Amino acid sequence: MEDQPTHLLALPTAELLARAAAVRDAAFGTRVTYSPKVFVPLTTLCRDRCGYCTFAESPSRAAPYLTPPQVLAIAEQGTAAGCHEALFTLGEAPEARYPEAADWLTEHGYTSTIDYLAAMAALVLEETGLLPHANAGAIGRADLAELRGVCPSQGMMLESLRPDLPAHRGAPDKDPARRLVTLDFAGRLAIPFTTGILVGIGETEADRLEALLAIADAHARHGHVQEVIVQNFLPKAGTAMRDAAPCPPEAHLRALALARLVLPREVHLQAPPNLSDPAWLGGLLAAGVDDWGGVSPVTADHVNPERPWPSLEVLRAATEAAGHSLAPRLTVHPAWAADPGRWLDPDLRFPVLDRADAELLARDDPGALWPERHRDAANVGTGAEVVQIGRRSTAWFSGAGVDPAPLLTPARPVAGRVREVLDGVLAGQDPQAEELEALFAARGPEVVAVAQAADEVRRRVVGEEVTYVVNRNINYANVCTYKCTFCGFSKGPLSLNLRGKPYLLTLDDVADRAAEAVALGATEVCLQGGIHPTFDGDFYVDVTRAVAERVPGLHIHGFTALEVLEGARRLGESLEQYLVRLRDAGLRSLPGTAAEILDDEIRAVLCPDKVTTEEWLHVHRTAHGIGLRSNITMMFGTVEHPRHWVRHLLRTRALQRETGGFTEFVGLPFVHMAAPIYLKRGSRRGPTWRETLLVHAVARLAYGADVPHVQASWVKLGRAGARQLLDAGVDDLGGTLMDENISRAAGAAHGQSLTPSDLAARAADAGRPLRQRTTLYGVVPAVA
């Protein structure tokens, strides 16, 4: 924010715009956001008569209000089209002017227009999941507070502080003092708020600056102004200002630049894209814009019906041509969504989280995102199936039976921070936290560039070969004394109705399954299970020995850091001593599971009584020290932010450089459908597909040659997803699995095993050879 903002008025336009663009780039980089929305004109009646407005009508030309079925029909169209926002726009206090409005409200049981608006916002939120944004005008504290319980964000255009504008004659609600009071009340109530100015209605540039400074001052007091709209006036037929000149383009650009320079850096700057010609959108970006506001694939702009929304393709092309990337957002911007205790009503925190990605922008997978409703889970063998009722989402989710949209299509070259980081990595530089976070923020063509760089590093490190292992998972128990909030597999005695029947295999059962696996060509068994209350540490030694004696030579890959640490603790042995006993019994490597996210801030939510970050690292450091190899896993898509992914990658990279004991990285996208933390409204719906691709690609770039292999978990990704990742740095398709239960218990629908021919088809489609490997990436001996 400029120290002496009045000096800006004397700057030449070119310099003003250059300064504004530099400020925007420093604050938001190349990202430009928009909100996919539907426009709900709840009532077009209004007690005001503004000289430029065609939205307001009289009762003789319009019904007083949309009915609930009409509101819901519009919202349902929006959800089906992939929108995230329901923008409620309405005239101000029509019941104060029109008896027809007052009578309608009374007849339908509402005390005011705001009371009805709150009811309709709640209806839309409940039935469609769209996040309501209310533009209710200059309303009082009580009305703002009522709407806060059903709308994550609200808005009101300040327009201008000049009290003598002809445009506002006959509009008592446009009194500047009254609108400033509403703006202040919104801040006092901690409402994420949108406001703005209207340019070209008779005010001067000094007037615009005065209004912008008033907005900045309100934000300085309360921190609530998340975005400011700088809207250019266009005359409309049938209005008092129909013969007025439109806002000159230069005046609009200067107003945008002034706003960017005088507003606090965290406040977003918006220009409505439908009020400028498509060829002019790049000019708006050059003036410091970082947000296009709401754009609807379904409904018209009812305030400016003569100006249709640009298509998303046009908007994306214009944004990318100017060197920026386009990203959908929610009605509440990430900085405010990240502090829900302050900014969101408790009942709105999960609806916002449910539509958010890891950066708290909007989920960007194409398709509908309906609220999920469930009956009790049905028992299905060793797992469980949560029975969903109501409308089904069509967007991609980890474990769901929907193929992800192809992201790696031809794209224009990228510039900016992502390009700088990629060039450095390809030149041999070691990416650190800030660089990796920049890569995780990639959008659009930037994602393609990250994937291409990751695939180049893969080519340098391991060549073209795609590998897999023939293995079987043996989950010997699904009863667990630990309380991991994400786990849909293990159970305690209070959750039998949710996750299937409890079981505990005998040592003979486990050995028999291992022998069956070998007969089917397996070279590995993976032993994992819940921490059963009857186990002492000897169970893990005994089950290892039972398998090793039944099928000598079979690679036993088993026991998470939690199981190992708990086994040693229950026996009172040192960790190293216990791991030596396991090794001597036949254990050959450890899985990286139980890592989840190696950051204790997140572990406190996901697994508060499990091993800590340092304990997980200590187990694997100790295992490597006695000759046991292991891998790195990362479960992502619950409550964490990309900075937590970065910490996970860097902590494991540091350990690998110390011990060299990790064989591979395995990304595990969270499967939400039957996970308790999601069913209890405490997490996101897993990662988006873009995030999933980036986790694998950025892991490849972060580890380089340190961890040579990156694996795709087909059971969570599906066949099509695993295939895409082969173009994003992945070189391994994991195991054929036979009897995979853990992802299945959480709701995954991609089956329990794949055949080598299935995997060969994925590799062939990528134009790469497939090779069966051992657990440690050796050559499988030929069968005599």
JSON list of N, CA and C in Angstrom, two decimals, residues 164-213:
[
{"chain": "A", "resi": 164, "resn": "ASP", "atom": "N", "xyz": [-23.50, 13.47, -4.14]},
{"chain": "A", "resi": 164, "resn": "ASP", "atom": "CA", "xyz": [-24.29, 14.30, -5.06]},
{"chain": "A", "resi": 164, "resn": "ASP", "atom": "C", "xyz": [-24.36, 13.74, -6.47]},
{"chain": "A", "resi": 165, "resn": "LEU", "atom": "N", "xyz": [-24.09, 12.47, -6.65]},
{"chain": "A", "resi": 165, "resn": "LEU", "atom": "CA", "xyz": [-24.11, 11.91, -7.99]},
{"chain": "A", "resi": 165, "resn": "LEU", "atom": "C", "xyz": [-25.54, 11.78, -8.50]},
{"chain": "A", "resi": 166, "resn": "PRO", "atom": "N", "xyz": [-25.81, 12.29, -9.68]},
{"chain": "A", "resi": 166, "resn": "PRO", "atom": "CA", "xyz": [-27.16, 12.14, -10.25]},
{"chain": "A", "resi": 166, "resn": "PRO", "atom": "C", "xyz": [-27.58, 10.67, -10.37]},
{"chain": "A", "resi": 167, "resn": "ALA", "atom": "N", "xyz": [-26.63, 9.80, -10.59]},
{"chain": "A", "resi": 167, "resn": "ALA", "atom": "CA", "xyz": [-26.96, 8.38, -10.75]},
{"chain": "A", "resi": 167, "resn": "ALA", "atom": "C", "xyz": [-27.66, 7.81, -9.53]},
{"chain": "A", "resi": 168, "resn": "HIS", "atom": "N", "xyz": [-27.44, 8.41, -8.34]},
{"chain": "A", "resi": 168, "resn": "HIS", "atom": "CA", "xyz": [-27.99, 7.86, -7.11]},
{"chain": "A", "resi": 168, "resn": "HIS", "atom": "C", "xyz": [-29.19, 8.64, -6.57]},
{"chain": "A", "resi": 169, "resn": "ARG", "atom": "N", "xyz": [-29.71, 9.57, -7.36]},
{"chain": "A", "resi": 169, "resn": "ARG", "atom": "CA", "xyz": [-30.95, 10.23, -6.93]},
{"chain": "A", "resi": 169, "resn": "ARG", "atom": "C", "xyz": [-32.07, 9.20, -6.88]},
{"chain": "A", "resi": 170, "resn": "GLY", "atom": "N", "xyz": [-32.86, 9.28, -5.85]},
{"chain": "A", "resi": 170, "resn": "GLY", "atom": "CA", "xyz": [-33.93, 8.30, -5.71]},
{"chain": "A", "resi": 170, "resn": "GLY", "atom": "C", "xyz": [-33.45, 6.95, -5.20]},
{"chain": "A", "resi": 171, "resn": "ALA", "atom": "N", "xyz": [-32.25, 6.92, -4.63]},
{"chain": "A", "resi": 171, "resn": "ALA", "atom": "CA", "xyz": [-31.69, 5.65, -4.14]},
{"chain": "A", "resi": 171, "resn": "ALA", "atom": "C", "xyz": [-31.17, 5.86, -2.72]},
{"chain": "A", "resi": 172, "resn": "PRO", "atom": "N", "xyz": [-32.04, 5.84, -1.72]},
{"chain": "A", "resi": 172, "resn": "PRO", "atom": "CA", "xyz": [-31.61, 6.12, -0.34]},
{"chain": "A", "resi": 172, "resn": "PRO", "atom": "C", "xyz": [-30.57, 5.13, 0.17]},
{"chain": "A", "resi": 173, "resn": "ASP", "atom": "N", "xyz": [-30.57, 3.89, -0.37]},
{"chain": "A", "resi": 173, "resn": "ASP", "atom": "CA", "xyz": [-29.61, 2.91, 0.10]},
{"chain": "A", "resi": 173, "resn": "ASP", "atom": "C", "xyz": [-28.21, 3.14, -0.46]},
{"chain": "A", "resi": 174, "resn": "LYS", "atom": "N", "xyz": [-28.06, 4.07, -1.41]},
{"chain": "A", "resi": 174, "resn": "LYS", "atom": "CA", "xyz": [-26.74, 4.39, -1.96]},
{"chain": "A", "resi": 174, "resn": "LYS", "atom": "C", "xyz": [-26.08, 5.55, -1.22]},
{"chain": "A", "resi": 175, "resn": "ASP", "atom": "N", "xyz": [-26.68, 5.97, -0.12]},
{"chain": "A", "resi": 175, "resn": "ASP", "atom": "CA", "xyz": [-26.04, 7.00, 0.70]},
{"chain": "A", "resi": 175, "resn": "ASP", "atom": "C", "xyz": [-24.68, 6.49, 1.19]},
{"chain": "A", "resi": 176, "resn": "PRO", "atom": "N", "xyz": [-23.59, 7.22, 0.89]},
{"chain": "A", "resi": 176, "resn": "PRO", "atom": "CA", "xyz": [-22.26, 6.71, 1.23]},
{"chain": "A", "resi": 176, "resn": "PRO", "atom": "C", "xyz": [-22.07, 6.39, 2.70]},
{"chain": "A", "resi": 177, "resn": "ALA", "atom": "N", "xyz": [-22.61, 7.24, 3.56]},
{"chain": "A", "resi": 177, "resn": "ALA", "atom": "CA", "xyz": [-22.43, 7.00, 4.99]},
{"chain": "A", "resi": 177, "resn": "ALA", "atom": "C", "xyz": [-23.08, 5.69, 5.41]},
{"chain": "A", "resi": 178, "resn": "ARG", "atom": "N", "xyz": [-24.25, 5.42, 4.84]},
{"chain": "A", "resi": 178, "resn": "ARG", "atom": "CA", "xyz": [-24.95, 4.17, 5.19]},
{"chain": "A", "resi": 178, "resn": "ARG", "atom": "C", "xyz": [-24.16, 2.96, 4.71]},
{"chain": "A", "resi": 179, "resn": "ARG", "atom": "N", "xyz": [-23.59, 3.04, 3.52]},
{"chain": "A", "resi": 179, "resn": "ARG", "atom": "CA", "xyz": [-22.86, 1.91, 2.99]},
{"chain": "A", "resi": 179, "resn": "ARG", "atom": "C", "xyz": [-21.55, 1.68, 3.75]},
{"chain": "A", "resi": 180, "resn": "LEU", "atom": "N", "xyz": [-20.95, 2.77, 4.21]},
{"chain": "A", "resi": 180, "resn": "LEU", "atom": "CA", "xyz": [-19.75, 2.61, 5.02]},
{"chain": "A", "resi": 180, "resn": "LEU", "atom": "C", "xyz": [-20.06, 1.92, 6.34]},
{"chain": "A", "resi": 181, "resn": "VAL", "atom": "N", "xyz": [-21.23, 2.19, 6.89]},
{"chain": "A", "resi": 181, "resn": "VAL", "atom": "CA", "xyz": [-21.65, 1.53, 8.13]},
{"chain": "A", "resi": 181, "resn": "VAL", "atom": "C", "xyz": [-21.79, 0.02, 7.89]},
{"chain": "A", "resi": 182, "resn": "THR", "atom": "N", "xyz": [-22.42, -0.36, 6.77]},
{"chain": "A", "resi": 182, "resn": "THR", "atom": "CA", "xyz": [-22.56, -1.78, 6.46]},
{"chain": "A", "resi": 182, "resn": "THR", "atom": "C", "xyz": [-21.19, -2.44, 6.31]},
{"chain": "A", "resi": 183, "resn": "LEU", "atom": "N", "xyz": [-20.27, -1.76, 5.61]},
{"chain": "A", "resi": 183, "resn": "LEU", "atom": "CA", "xyz": [-18.92, -2.28, 5.43]},
{"chain": "A", "resi": 183, "resn": "LEU", "atom": "C", "xyz": [-18.24, -2.49, 6.78]},
{"chain": "A", "resi": 184, "resn": "ASP", "atom": "N", "xyz": [-18.45, -1.55, 7.70]},
{"chain": "A", "resi": 184, "resn": "ASP", "atom": "CA", "xyz": [-17.83, -1.67, 9.02]},
{"chain": "A", "resi": 184, "resn": "ASP", "atom": "C", "xyz": [-18.48, -2.78, 9.84]},
{"chain": "A", "resi": 185, "resn": "PHE", "atom": "N", "xyz": [-19.80, -2.87, 9.81]},
{"chain": "A", "resi": 185, "resn": "PHE", "atom": "CA", "xyz": [-20.49, -3.95, 10.53]},
{"chain": "A", "resi": 185, "resn": "PHE", "atom": "C", "xyz": [-20.02, -5.31, 10.04]},
{"chain": "A", "resi": 186, "resn": "ALA", "atom": "N", "xyz": [-19.84, -5.45, 8.72]},
{"chain": "A", "resi": 186, "resn": "ALA", "atom": "CA", "xyz": [-19.39, -6.74, 8.17]},
{"chain": "A", "resi": 186, "resn": "ALA", "atom": "C", "xyz": [-18.02, -7.11, 8.76]},
{"chain": "A", "resi": 187, "resn": "GLY", "atom": "N", "xyz": [-17.16, -6.12, 8.92]},
{"chain": "A", "resi": 187, "resn": "GLY", "atom": "CA", "xyz": [-15.86, -6.39, 9.53]},
{"chain": "A", "resi": 187, "resn": "GLY", "atom": "C", "xyz": [-15.98, -6.77, 10.99]},
{"chain": "A", "resi": 188, "resn": "ARG", "atom": "N", "xyz": [-16.82, -6.06, 11.71]},
{"chain": "A", "resi": 188, "resn": "ARG", "atom": "CA", "xyz": [-17.00, -6.38, 13.14]},
{"chain": "A", "resi": 188, "resn": "ARG", "atom": "C", "xyz": [-17.55, -7.79, 13.34]},
{"chain": "A", "resi": 189, "resn": "LEU", "atom": "N", "xyz": [-18.34, -8.26, 12.38]},
{"chain": "A", "resi": 189, "resn": "LEU", "atom": "CA", "xyz": [-18.93, -9.59, 12.46]},
{"chain": "A", "resi": 189, "resn": "LEU", "atom": "C", "xyz": [-18.04, -10.66, 11.84]},
{"chain": "A", "resi": 190, "resn": "ALA", "atom": "N", "xyz": [-16.85, -10.28, 11.39]},
{"chain": "A", "resi": 190, "resn": "ALA", "atom": "CA", "xyz": [-15.90, -11.23, 10.77]},
{"chain": "A", "resi": 190, "resn": "ALA", "atom": "C", "xyz": [-16.54, -11.95, 9.59]},
{"chain": "A", "resi": 191, "resn": "ILE", "atom": "N", "xyz": [-17.05, -11.17, 8.64]},
{"chain": "A", "resi": 191, "resn": "ILE", "atom": "CA", "xyz": [-17.64, -11.71, 7.43]},
{"chain": "A", "resi": 191, "resn": "ILE", "atom": "C", "xyz": [-16.67, -11.48, 6.27]},
{"chain": "A", "resi": 192, "resn": "PRO", "atom": "N", "xyz": [-16.18, -12.52, 5.61]},
{"chain": "A", "resi": 192, "resn": "PRO", "atom": "CA", "xyz": [-15.38, -12.31, 4.40]},
{"chain": "A", "resi": 192, "resn": "PRO", "atom": "C", "xyz": [-16.22, -11.52, 3.40]},
{"chain": "A", "resi": 193, "resn": "PHE", "atom": "N", "xyz": [-15.71, -10.38, 2.96]},
{"chain": "A", "resi": 193, "resn": "PHE", "atom": "CA", "xyz": [-16.57, -9.41, 2.29]},
{"chain": "A", "resi": 193, "resn": "PHE", "atom": "C", "xyz": [-16.00, -8.98, 0.96]},
{"chain": "A", "resi": 194, "resn": "THR", "atom": "N", "xyz": [-16.91, -8.75, 0.01]},
{"chain": "A", "resi": 194, "resn": "THR", "atom": "CA", "xyz": [-16.59, -8.20, -1.29]},
{"chain": "A", "resi": 194, "resn": "THR", "atom": "C", "xyz": [-17.20, -6.82, -1.41]},
{"chain": "A", "resi": 195, "resn": "THR", "atom": "N", "xyz": [-16.42, -5.87, -1.87]},
{"chain": "A", "resi": 195, "resn": "THR", "atom": "CA", "xyz": [-16.95, -4.54, -2.12]},
{"chain": "A", "resi": 195, "resn": "THR", "atom": "C", "xyz": [-16.27, -4.00, -3.37]},
{"chain": "A", "resi": 196, "resn": "GLY", "atom": "N", "xyz": [-16.52, -2.74, -3.68]},
{"chain": "A", "resi": 196, "resn": "GLY", "atom": "CA", "xyz": [-15.89, -2.21, -4.88]},
{"chain": "A", "resi": 196, "resn": "GLY", "atom": "C", "xyz": [-16.42, -0.84, -5.25]},
{"chain": "A", "resi": 197, "resn": "ILE", "atom": "N", "xyz": [-15.91, -0.34, -6.36]},
{"chain": "A", "resi": 197, "resn": "ILE", "atom": "CA", "xyz": [-16.31, 0.97, -6.85]},
{"chain": "A", "resi": 197, "resn": "ILE", "atom": "C", "xyz": [-16.82, 0.83, -8.28]},
{"chain": "A", "resi": 198, "resn": "LEU", "atom": "N", "xyz": [-17.68, 1.79, -8.68]},
{"chain": "A", "resi": 198, "resn": "LEU", "atom": "CA", "xyz": [-18.21, 1.88, -10.02]},
{"chain": "A", "resi": 198, "resn": "LEU", "atom": "C", "xyz": [-17.57, 3.09, -10.69]},
{"chain": "A", "resi": 199, "resn": "VAL", "atom": "N", "xyz": [-16.95, 2.87, -11.82]},
{"chain": "A", "resi": 199, "resn": "VAL", "atom": "CA", "xyz": [-16.13, 3.90, -12.47]},
{"chain": "A", "resi": 199, "resn": "VAL", "atom": "C", "xyz": [-16.87, 4.47, -13.67]},
{"chain": "A", "resi": 200, "resn": "GLY", "atom": "N", "xyz": [-17.00, 5.80, -13.69]},
{"chain": "A", "resi": 200, "resn": "GLY", "atom": "CA", "xyz": [-17.57, 6.45, -14.86]},
{"chain": "A", "resi": 200, "resn": "GLY", "atom": "C", "xyz": [-19.00, 6.90, -14.70]},
{"chain": "A", "resi": 201, "resn": "ILE", "atom": "N", "xyz": [-19.46, 7.10, -13.45]},
{"chain": "A", "resi": 201, "resn": "ILE", "atom": "CA", "xyz": [-20.85, 7.54, -13.23]},
{"chain": "A", "resi": 201, "resn": "ILE", "atom": "C", "xyz": [-20.91, 9.00, -12.79]},
{"chain": "A", "resi": 202, "resn": "GLY", "atom": "N", "xyz": [-19.86, 9.74, -13.08]},
{"chain": "A", "resi": 202, "resn": "GLY", "atom": "CA", "xyz": [-19.84, 11.16, -12.76]},
{"chain": "A", "resi": 202, "resn": "GLY", "atom": "C", "xyz": [-18.82, 11.55, -11.73]},
{"chain": "A", "resi": 203, "resn": "GLU", "atom": "N", "xyz": [-18.11, 10.60, -11.19]},
{"chain": "A", "resi": 203, "resn": "GLU", "atom": "CA", "xyz": [-17.10, 10.86, -10.16]},
{"chain": "A", "resi": 203, "resn": "GLU", "atom": "C", "xyz": [-15.77, 11.19, -10.83]},
{"chain": "A", "resi": 204, "resn": "THR", "atom": "N", "xyz": [-14.85, 11.73, -10.08]},
{"chain": "A", "resi": 204, "resn": "THR", "atom": "CA", "xyz": [-13.51, 12.04, -10.57]},
{"chain": "A", "resi": 204, "resn": "THR", "atom": "C", "xyz": [-12.54, 10.95, -10.13]},
{"chain": "A", "resi": 205, "resn": "GLU", "atom": "N", "xyz": [-11.33, 11.00, -10.67]},
{"chain": "A", "resi": 205, "resn": "GLU", "atom": "CA", "xyz": [-10.32, 10.05, -10.25]},
{"chain": "A", "resi": 205, "resn": "GLU", "atom": "C", "xyz": [-9.97, 10.23, -8.77]},
{"chain": "A", "resi": 206, "resn": "ALA", "atom": "N", "xyz": [-10.00, 11.47, -8.31]},
{"chain": "A", "resi": 206, "resn": "ALA", "atom": "CA", "xyz": [-9.76, 11.71, -6.88]},
{"chain": "A", "resi": 206, "resn": "ALA", "atom": "C", "xyz": [-10.87, 11.09, -6.04]},
{"chain": "A", "resi": 207, "resn": "ASP", "atom": "N", "xyz": [-12.10, 11.12, -6.55]},
{"chain": "A", "resi": 207, "resn": "ASP", "atom": "CA", "xyz": [-13.21, 10.48, -5.84]},
{"chain": "A", "resi": 207, "resn": "ASP", "atom": "C", "xyz": [-12.98, 8.97, -5.74]},
{"chain": "A", "resi": 208, "resn": "ARG", "atom": "N", "xyz": [-12.51, 8.39, -6.81]},
{"chain": "A", "resi": 208, "resn": "ARG", "atom": "CA", "xyz": [-12.25, 6.94, -6.82]},
{"chain": "A", "resi": 208, "resn": "ARG", "atom": "C", "xyz": [-11.19, 6.60, -5.77]},
{"chain": "A", "resi": 209, "resn": "LEU", "atom": "N", "xyz": [-10.15, 7.40, -5.75]},
{"chain": "A", "resi": 209, "resn": "LEU", "atom": "CA", "xyz": [-9.09, 7.15, -4.78]},
{"chain": "A", "resi": 209, "resn": "LEU", "atom": "C", "xyz": [-9.63, 7.26, -3.36]},
{"chain": "A", "resi": 210, "resn": "GLU", "atom": "N", "xyz": [-10.49, 8.25, -3.12]},
{"chain": "A", "resi": 210, "resn": "GLU", "atom": "CA", "xyz": [-11.08, 8.42, -1.78]},
{"chain": "A", "resi": 210, "resn": "GLU", "atom": "C", "xyz": [-11.87, 7.18, -1.37]},
{"chain": "A", "resi": 211, "resn": "ALA", "atom": "N", "xyz": [-12.65, 6.63, -2.29]},
{"chain": "A", "resi": 211, "resn": "ALA", "atom": "CA", "xyz": [-13.44, 5.44, -1.98]},
{"chain": "A", "resi": 211, "resn": "ALA", "atom": "C", "xyz": [-12.54, 4.23, -1.72]},
{"chain": "A", "resi": 212, "resn": "LEU", "atom": "N", "xyz": [-11.52, 4.09, -2.53]},
{"chain": "A", "resi": 212, "resn": "LEU", "atom": "CA", "xyz": [-10.59, 2.97, -2.34]},
{"chain": "A", "resi": 212, "resn": "LEU", "atom": "C", "xyz": [-9.86, 3.06, -1.00]},
{"chain": "A", "resi": 213, "resn": "LEU", "atom": "N", "xyz": [-9.50, 4.28, -0.61]},
{"chain": "A", "resi": 213, "resn": "LEU", "atom": "CA", "xyz": [-8.83, 4.46, 0.68]},
{"chain": "A", "resi": 213, "resn": "LEU", "atom": "C", "xyz": [-9.78, 4.15, 1.84]}
]
